[in-house]
Amino acid sequence: MVSFKINGKDVQGETGEYLLQVAQRNGIAIPTLCHHKMLEPAGMCRLCLVELFDGRRTRLVTSCNYPVWEGMQIQTDTEALRHIRTLIVELLLSRCPHSPFVKELAQTYGIAEPRFTAGDDDCILCGLCTRICERIGKSAIGLSGRGIEIKVDTPYQMQAEDCITCGACVSICPTGHIKLADISKHDFRPIPSEYDVGLSGRKPIYIPYAQAVPKTPAIDRSVCAHFKTDGCRICAQVCPAGAIDHAQQDETIELDVGSVILATGLQPFDPSHTDRYLYGRHPNVMTNLEFERMLSPSGPFQGHIRRRSDGKDPKKIAWVQCVGSRSHRDGANPYCSTVCCMAALKQTIIAKEHLGNGLDTAVFLMDMRTHRKDFEKYYERAKKQGGRLIRSRVHTIDPVEATGDLTIRYVLENGKTRQENFDMVVLSIGLTIPPSTVELAQRLGVQLGPNRFLDADCLSPVATSRPGVYACGVLTGPKDIPQTVAEASAAASAATGALALARGTLQKKKVFPPESNVDSEEVRVGVFVCNCGINIGGVADVPAIVDYAKTLRDVAYAKDHLFSCSQDSQMDIIAQIKEHNLNRVVVASCSPSTHQAIFQEMLRNAGLNKYLFEMANIRNHCTWCHQQEPQKATQKCKDLVNMAVAKARLLKPLEYLSANVTNKALVVGGGVSGMVSALAIADQGFAVDLIEQKDALGGQALKLDKTWKGEPIRPFVEEVIRKVQSNQKITLHLGSTVAEASGFAGNFVSKLSNGQQIEHGVAVLATGAKAFQPEGLYLFGKNPNVLHLLDMDSEIARKTERNQKAKAVAFIQCVGSRIPERPYCNKICCSHSVENALKLKAIDPEMDVYIIYRDMRTYGERESLYAAAREKGVIFIRYTLDHLPQVEDLAGRLKITVKDHILQKPVAIIADVLALATAVVPNDNSALSQTYKVALNAEGFFSEVHAKIRPLDSATDGIFMAGMCHFPKPIEESIAEGYAAASRATTILSKEFLQLESTISHPVDENCDGCAFCIEPCPYQAISLLEYMKGGEVKKTVEVNEVRCKGCGSCMATCPKQGIVVKGFTMEQLGAQVEAALGLI
């Protein structure tokens, strides 16, 4: 080490280090212009001059390239140095008087105007650009000329052929003087960010996206300067971890596995192949994926919607549906991509939230396919908010040259042509399978279908043509997130069923660091406020909330994050906990129901008890409900943070509780979903009790003939029944129902209607649904030729005389559904009716077949049925709720009058048979809902805890759902959900014990007098009366079953003497929150 002095302070440096490096490491500021830590120092700007006393005299040296030596004495801020630096900056200002960078630098030295003649240059001759180019390995630019003629230039003042347009010179230039167009012969194109779908650029070394896990940079070899020139390596030089090795090569890794799951995802359709939509040719035409990134707070536009042509807020936006789907033109695909309709509706609603209700939105569509749970309600919401839905075919999009607007030319249903101008156009592009997936399937020997999706059997929805290889997601067909997540669990269940004996052999137990004892420590609260992109930060003043938090009592540190739940933010919070010795943590962000567990585990990783955490839900309670009132939202956020801090100060560590798991499952419902779930759980090695209220298994599936792909259903169901009946791990309880139940995840006790009591760790509810009987509608029940769709299905399969001889058959869709009483789509009826229409046409090609519908929802690859039906001559007539079809008895035949959507006039159809596609309604689930504390939605279907993240989990831990008791769906989804529910159940059954919540009731012995007021209100039967001897007298008190108690607080609210308290919610803590809410603290 070399010892010397800087400004009288003893410092040390390594041999070979420069003065500037040592000064910066010791926090001593020395100004620089031409210095950059990635480049060899040059000392060109002279701004880093310092005074060196060598024992004999004082002289000036450039600190950036002067090596340290023993005993030297340095001054960095004398009057003489300030004068020299001021002169240097004044000369720079006279050379570059218009450069913002130089003007800002001049202000720091108190220079308003230079005393010298002003030039008009913007290059300060720092040489950074030439040195970085040399470091890259190209030397495409350099310094030429002498004296006042010196300048940065290319060889022979010509655009350089050697320039690889890496942009390093542009990024390092402090004044913006360097322009690639002046330097290079080659066009400069930013590297498009894959995450932002090309709306922004990225560097050759980059982190894929803000919340990437793990958050590790990647190097793109195709554009990295090192792999082009063998130079640069700057990233390796500055990486403090030494993690970058440019010599790394691809490796082939061999893994011995028992199963393979393919989940390779999708590729968006590229609409640039056609000129019709101007995509890639006009800046204001974008895809729905690009618009999604524009809406995103973490996207390149930070959630602000604006036109790319001029940056203005759009007043009119159009969405064009089915671009790349439902067509054979322009390289499109014949299938429906399933997700685009809902995506467009969502984007119209969010766009109005961003730009106000004055925004004019128009969706150009053929059919609106909102066929999943609660999607129809969202559709109605979009209409009520003023979004226009234009049923049409878009012909072309043309530019309006003077304004940057776009003209959409389209044809209405009645054949009339229209045109309308818009500020922006969003193309709802379809989903495709990438070529890399096709290549992978070929390597694996897995069969693909005609549309390049895996050729999955409806009755084995996650299996492939190769045993042991499974698939899920869009790879098996177009689908949305909830179905994809469910299928992922299904694939996991199917793939691990045969590997059950090996479970746990490769498992590693997570070890947390020892927890700090905070009982004797001074309270130090850390407050971390989440922007949640623009969900919070776009409404409330987050910096003001952070500043406010810093003023609160016992708050030792406060900070905001873009996304507090992201991996890097959590690592930062852990670092701040350690650095500032924080022993209580408050996170002000979103809902505790979805994110509290994440932050509690974060505390354990930081060495703190997880119950020293409090959460303020400022998103749901403030910025979402006060979106148009930012000031009020901000103040309310402050109030909630104050309340959270007030409670956090009083938090105490709680003991962690656990309970053993009963490794047995209960499945309620003996239909397809229930049976598949029971078999899948049994395949995992666990015992199952299967409850069916009827005397036979099979459910509604026995009424079905074939899947939409033509696979026979009854033989499949009969085979599943045989497997269930012969499986030694499955105990059947036919003719039984669940009468009552108690307990919690891992330890339930259910009593059946026959008196039998079953202990189990989990339950799967698969109680199915039934067809609505449309008594009195469309002559159903009055005319024998008006059939239910299921009866029509059966008659076609049995080849009854009625259908064999019929000359005209009609179907009416949405009977009893998509109406205020049942505001949902059944998802199955359109496909089912079209299937039957094709079967009738096969019986008699001359038969007239009519389908009277509201929206034809043959989603996904079912679109092929719709196309085939049209080709065979099936006539489709759309009706609306304002003009319902009318059915009359006409001497044994049926007269159906409906307003034709093309002619806009009533038409009469004379039919021999009429089939009604009716609503699917749930069975009476109210008793089970109460028994297992599983909520029902307004229509009586079981409610999931989160539609996308946990689509088959109920809000009660350990209770799962599958099949049509959750919502109407086709048989392949019901089967997949049976597997998926089994997979979710196995996550509990496979454990020896479960961690319990410690925020449960605790008797306060000195206050409790044994009045027993708390026992009856407890909804979980967790409290019992206890008598014991104390001081020679009988003492009455209560005891709490830690396993059953959920910490709801009913007992605490009932007790008149504070004789029982919920840990983590003491009266003192709640009182502190109330006082904070009232502004008393």
mmCIF file of N, CA and C in Angstrom, residues 370-423:
data_model
loop_
_atom_site.group_PDB
_atom_site.id
_atom_site.type_symbol
_atom_site.label_atom_id
_atom_site.label_comp_id
_atom_site.label_asym_id
_atom_site.label_seq_id
_atom_site.Cartn_x
_atom_site.Cartn_y
_atom_site.Cartn_z
ATOM 1 N N THR A 370 -66.931 -13.620 -25.283
ATOM 2 C CA THR A 370 -66.643 -13.465 -23.857
ATOM 3 C C THR A 370 -67.269 -14.652 -23.130
ATOM 4 N N HIS A 371 -66.632 -15.799 -23.244
ATOM 5 C CA HIS A 371 -67.257 -17.052 -22.834
ATOM 6 C C HIS A 371 -66.724 -17.622 -21.532
ATOM 7 N N ARG A 372 -65.842 -16.909 -20.823
ATOM 8 C CA ARG A 372 -65.320 -17.437 -19.564
ATOM 9 C C ARG A 372 -66.053 -16.794 -18.389
ATOM 10 N N LYS A 373 -65.769 -17.291 -17.215
ATOM 11 C CA LYS A 373 -66.442 -16.846 -16.001
ATOM 12 C C LYS A 373 -66.327 -15.343 -15.816
ATOM 13 N N ASP A 374 -67.458 -14.682 -15.661
ATOM 14 C CA ASP A 374 -67.581 -13.245 -15.426
ATOM 15 C C ASP A 374 -67.185 -12.384 -16.618
ATOM 16 N N PHE A 375 -66.800 -12.991 -17.751
ATOM 17 C CA PHE A 375 -66.410 -12.199 -18.911
ATOM 18 C C PHE A 375 -67.618 -11.469 -19.510
ATOM 19 N N GLU A 376 -68.771 -12.126 -19.498
ATOM 20 C CA GLU A 376 -69.964 -11.492 -20.059
ATOM 21 C C GLU A 376 -70.320 -10.230 -19.271
ATOM 22 N N LYS A 377 -70.128 -10.276 -17.965
ATOM 23 C CA LYS A 377 -70.383 -9.084 -17.139
ATOM 24 C C LYS A 377 -69.434 -7.956 -17.533
ATOM 25 N N TYR A 378 -68.206 -8.309 -17.824
ATOM 26 C CA TYR A 378 -67.225 -7.301 -18.245
ATOM 27 C C TYR A 378 -67.624 -6.704 -19.590
ATOM 28 N N TYR A 379 -68.144 -7.542 -20.462
ATOM 29 C CA TYR A 379 -68.641 -7.099 -21.771
ATOM 30 C C TYR A 379 -69.740 -6.059 -21.578
ATOM 31 N N GLU A 380 -70.687 -6.346 -20.690
ATOM 32 C CA GLU A 380 -71.773 -5.408 -20.424
ATOM 33 C C GLU A 380 -71.240 -4.120 -19.803
ATOM 34 N N ARG A 381 -70.242 -4.245 -18.962
ATOM 35 C CA ARG A 381 -69.635 -3.058 -18.353
ATOM 36 C C ARG A 381 -69.007 -2.160 -19.414
ATOM 37 N N ALA A 382 -68.315 -2.777 -20.366
ATOM 38 C CA ALA A 382 -67.679 -1.994 -21.432
ATOM 39 C C ALA A 382 -68.724 -1.247 -22.246
ATOM 40 N N LYS A 383 -69.854 -1.903 -22.508
ATOM 41 C CA LYS A 383 -70.920 -1.229 -23.266
ATOM 42 C C LYS A 383 -71.511 -0.068 -22.476
ATOM 43 N N LYS A 384 -71.708 -0.267 -21.174
ATOM 44 C CA LYS A 384 -72.284 0.794 -20.343
ATOM 45 C C LYS A 384 -71.361 1.998 -20.231
ATOM 46 N N GLN A 385 -70.056 1.766 -20.367
ATOM 47 C CA GLN A 385 -69.107 2.866 -20.274
ATOM 48 C C GLN A 385 -68.950 3.609 -21.598
ATOM 49 N N GLY A 386 -69.761 3.245 -22.564
ATOM 50 C CA GLY A 386 -69.785 4.018 -23.808
ATOM 51 C C GLY A 386 -68.897 3.506 -24.909
ATOM 52 N N GLY A 387 -68.301 2.348 -24.725
ATOM 53 C CA GLY A 387 -67.486 1.800 -25.803
ATOM 54 C C GLY A 387 -68.358 1.340 -26.959
ATOM 55 N N ARG A 388 -68.007 1.757 -28.168
ATOM 56 C CA ARG A 388 -68.786 1.366 -29.350
ATOM 57 C C ARG A 388 -68.328 0.003 -29.838
ATOM 58 N N LEU A 389 -69.284 -0.845 -30.202
ATOM 59 C CA LEU A 389 -69.014 -2.161 -30.767
ATOM 60 C C LEU A 389 -69.644 -2.212 -32.151
ATOM 61 N N ILE A 390 -68.810 -2.261 -33.166
ATOM 62 C CA ILE A 390 -69.280 -2.163 -34.542
ATOM 63 C C ILE A 390 -69.098 -3.517 -35.218
ATOM 64 N N ARG A 391 -70.217 -4.190 -35.475
ATOM 65 C CA ARG A 391 -70.154 -5.489 -36.144
ATOM 66 C C ARG A 391 -69.919 -5.247 -37.631
ATOM 67 N N SER A 392 -68.778 -5.717 -38.097
ATOM 68 C CA SER A 392 -68.373 -5.326 -39.449
ATOM 69 C C SER A 392 -67.201 -6.169 -39.909
ATOM 70 N N ARG A 393 -66.799 -5.931 -41.130
ATOM 71 C CA ARG A 393 -65.545 -6.442 -41.679
ATOM 72 C C ARG A 393 -64.726 -5.243 -42.137
ATOM 73 N N VAL A 394 -63.518 -5.116 -41.614
ATOM 74 C CA VAL A 394 -62.657 -4.003 -42.013
ATOM 75 C C VAL A 394 -61.984 -4.348 -43.336
ATOM 76 N N HIS A 395 -62.116 -3.431 -44.273
ATOM 77 C CA HIS A 395 -61.532 -3.659 -45.599
ATOM 78 C C HIS A 395 -60.092 -3.171 -45.645
ATOM 79 N N THR A 396 -59.887 -1.908 -45.372
ATOM 80 C CA THR A 396 -58.539 -1.332 -45.391
ATOM 81 C C THR A 396 -58.440 -0.205 -44.373
ATOM 82 N N ILE A 397 -57.205 0.135 -44.066
ATOM 83 C CA ILE A 397 -56.898 1.310 -43.254
ATOM 84 C C ILE A 397 -56.005 2.204 -44.102
ATOM 85 N N ASP A 398 -56.414 3.448 -44.267
ATOM 86 C CA ASP A 398 -55.668 4.394 -45.101
ATOM 87 C C ASP A 398 -55.184 5.567 -44.253
ATOM 88 N N PRO A 399 -54.021 6.131 -44.613
ATOM 89 C CA PRO A 399 -53.506 7.276 -43.843
ATOM 90 C C PRO A 399 -54.183 8.587 -44.242
ATOM 91 N N VAL A 400 -54.335 9.471 -43.278
ATOM 92 C CA VAL A 400 -54.753 10.851 -43.546
ATOM 93 C C VAL A 400 -53.476 11.679 -43.422
ATOM 94 N N GLU A 401 -52.880 11.980 -44.549
ATOM 95 C CA GLU A 401 -51.509 12.490 -44.569
ATOM 96 C C GLU A 401 -51.316 13.757 -43.744
ATOM 97 N N ALA A 402 -52.231 14.684 -43.806
ATOM 98 C CA ALA A 402 -52.022 15.995 -43.178
ATOM 99 C C ALA A 402 -52.033 15.921 -41.649
ATOM 100 N N THR A 403 -52.782 14.977 -41.082
ATOM 101 C CA THR A 403 -52.990 14.968 -39.638
ATOM 102 C C THR A 403 -52.348 13.794 -38.916
ATOM 103 N N GLY A 404 -51.949 12.769 -39.649
ATOM 104 C CA GLY A 404 -51.457 11.559 -38.988
ATOM 105 C C GLY A 404 -52.581 10.642 -38.556
ATOM 106 N N ASP A 405 -53.841 11.032 -38.870
ATOM 107 C CA ASP A 405 -54.985 10.189 -38.532
ATOM 108 C C ASP A 405 -55.072 9.013 -39.495
ATOM 109 N N LEU A 406 -56.037 8.145 -39.237
ATOM 110 C CA LEU A 406 -56.217 6.957 -40.055
ATOM 111 C C LEU A 406 -57.690 6.796 -40.405
ATOM 112 N N THR A 407 -57.955 6.416 -41.639
ATOM 113 C CA THR A 407 -59.322 6.174 -42.095
ATOM 114 C C THR A 407 -59.558 4.668 -42.194
ATOM 115 N N ILE A 408 -60.569 4.196 -41.458
ATOM 116 C CA ILE A 408 -60.948 2.785 -41.534
ATOM 117 C C ILE A 408 -62.140 2.663 -42.475
ATOM 118 N N ARG A 409 -61.977 1.826 -43.470
ATOM 119 C CA ARG A 409 -63.074 1.531 -44.409
ATOM 120 C C ARG A 409 -63.589 0.136 -44.083
ATOM 121 N N TYR A 410 -64.896 0.041 -43.868
ATOM 122 C CA TYR A 410 -65.447 -1.229 -43.407
ATOM 123 C C TYR A 410 -66.839 -1.461 -43.981
ATOM 124 N N VAL A 411 -67.259 -2.720 -43.877
ATOM 125 C CA VAL A 411 -68.570 -3.134 -44.375
ATOM 126 C C VAL A 411 -69.403 -3.615 -43.199
ATOM 127 N N LEU A 412 -70.597 -3.062 -43.046
ATOM 128 C CA LEU A 412 -71.503 -3.461 -41.976
ATOM 129 C C LEU A 412 -72.173 -4.793 -42.296
ATOM 130 N N GLU A 413 -72.901 -5.336 -41.313
ATOM 131 C CA GLU A 413 -73.592 -6.612 -41.508
ATOM 132 C C GLU A 413 -74.607 -6.547 -42.641
ATOM 133 N N ASN A 414 -75.196 -5.363 -42.836
ATOM 134 C CA ASN A 414 -76.218 -5.242 -43.889
ATOM 135 C C ASN A 414 -75.616 -4.981 -45.274
ATOM 136 N N GLY A 415 -74.290 -5.023 -45.366
ATOM 137 C CA GLY A 415 -73.631 -4.870 -46.650
ATOM 138 C C GLY A 415 -73.262 -3.449 -47.005
ATOM 139 N N LYS A 416 -73.678 -2.489 -46.179
ATOM 140 C CA LYS A 416 -73.357 -1.095 -46.484
ATOM 141 C C LYS A 416 -71.920 -0.781 -46.075
ATOM 142 N N THR A 417 -71.273 0.046 -46.903
ATOM 143 C CA THR A 417 -69.888 0.426 -46.617
ATOM 144 C C THR A 417 -69.864 1.750 -45.867
ATOM 145 N N ARG A 418 -68.883 1.869 -44.975
ATOM 146 C CA ARG A 418 -68.718 3.088 -44.185
ATOM 147 C C ARG A 418 -67.223 3.380 -44.071
ATOM 148 N N GLN A 419 -66.919 4.601 -43.678
ATOM 149 C CA GLN A 419 -65.550 4.943 -43.336
ATOM 150 C C GLN A 419 -65.558 5.940 -42.191
ATOM 151 N N GLU A 420 -64.506 5.888 -41.368
ATOM 152 C CA GLU A 420 -64.433 6.764 -40.201
ATOM 153 C C GLU A 420 -62.973 7.005 -39.869
ATOM 154 N N ASN A 421 -62.671 8.219 -39.415
ATOM 155 C CA ASN A 421 -61.303 8.582 -39.066
ATOM 156 C C ASN A 421 -61.037 8.344 -37.582
ATOM 157 N N PHE A 422 -59.803 7.906 -37.277
ATOM 158 C CA PHE A 422 -59.379 7.669 -35.905
ATOM 159 C C PHE A 422 -57.968 8.215 -35.703
ATOM 160 N N ASP A 423 -57.662 8.545 -34.451
ATOM 161 C CA ASP A 423 -56.311 9.012 -34.123
ATOM 162 C C ASP A 423 -55.316 7.860 -34.054
#
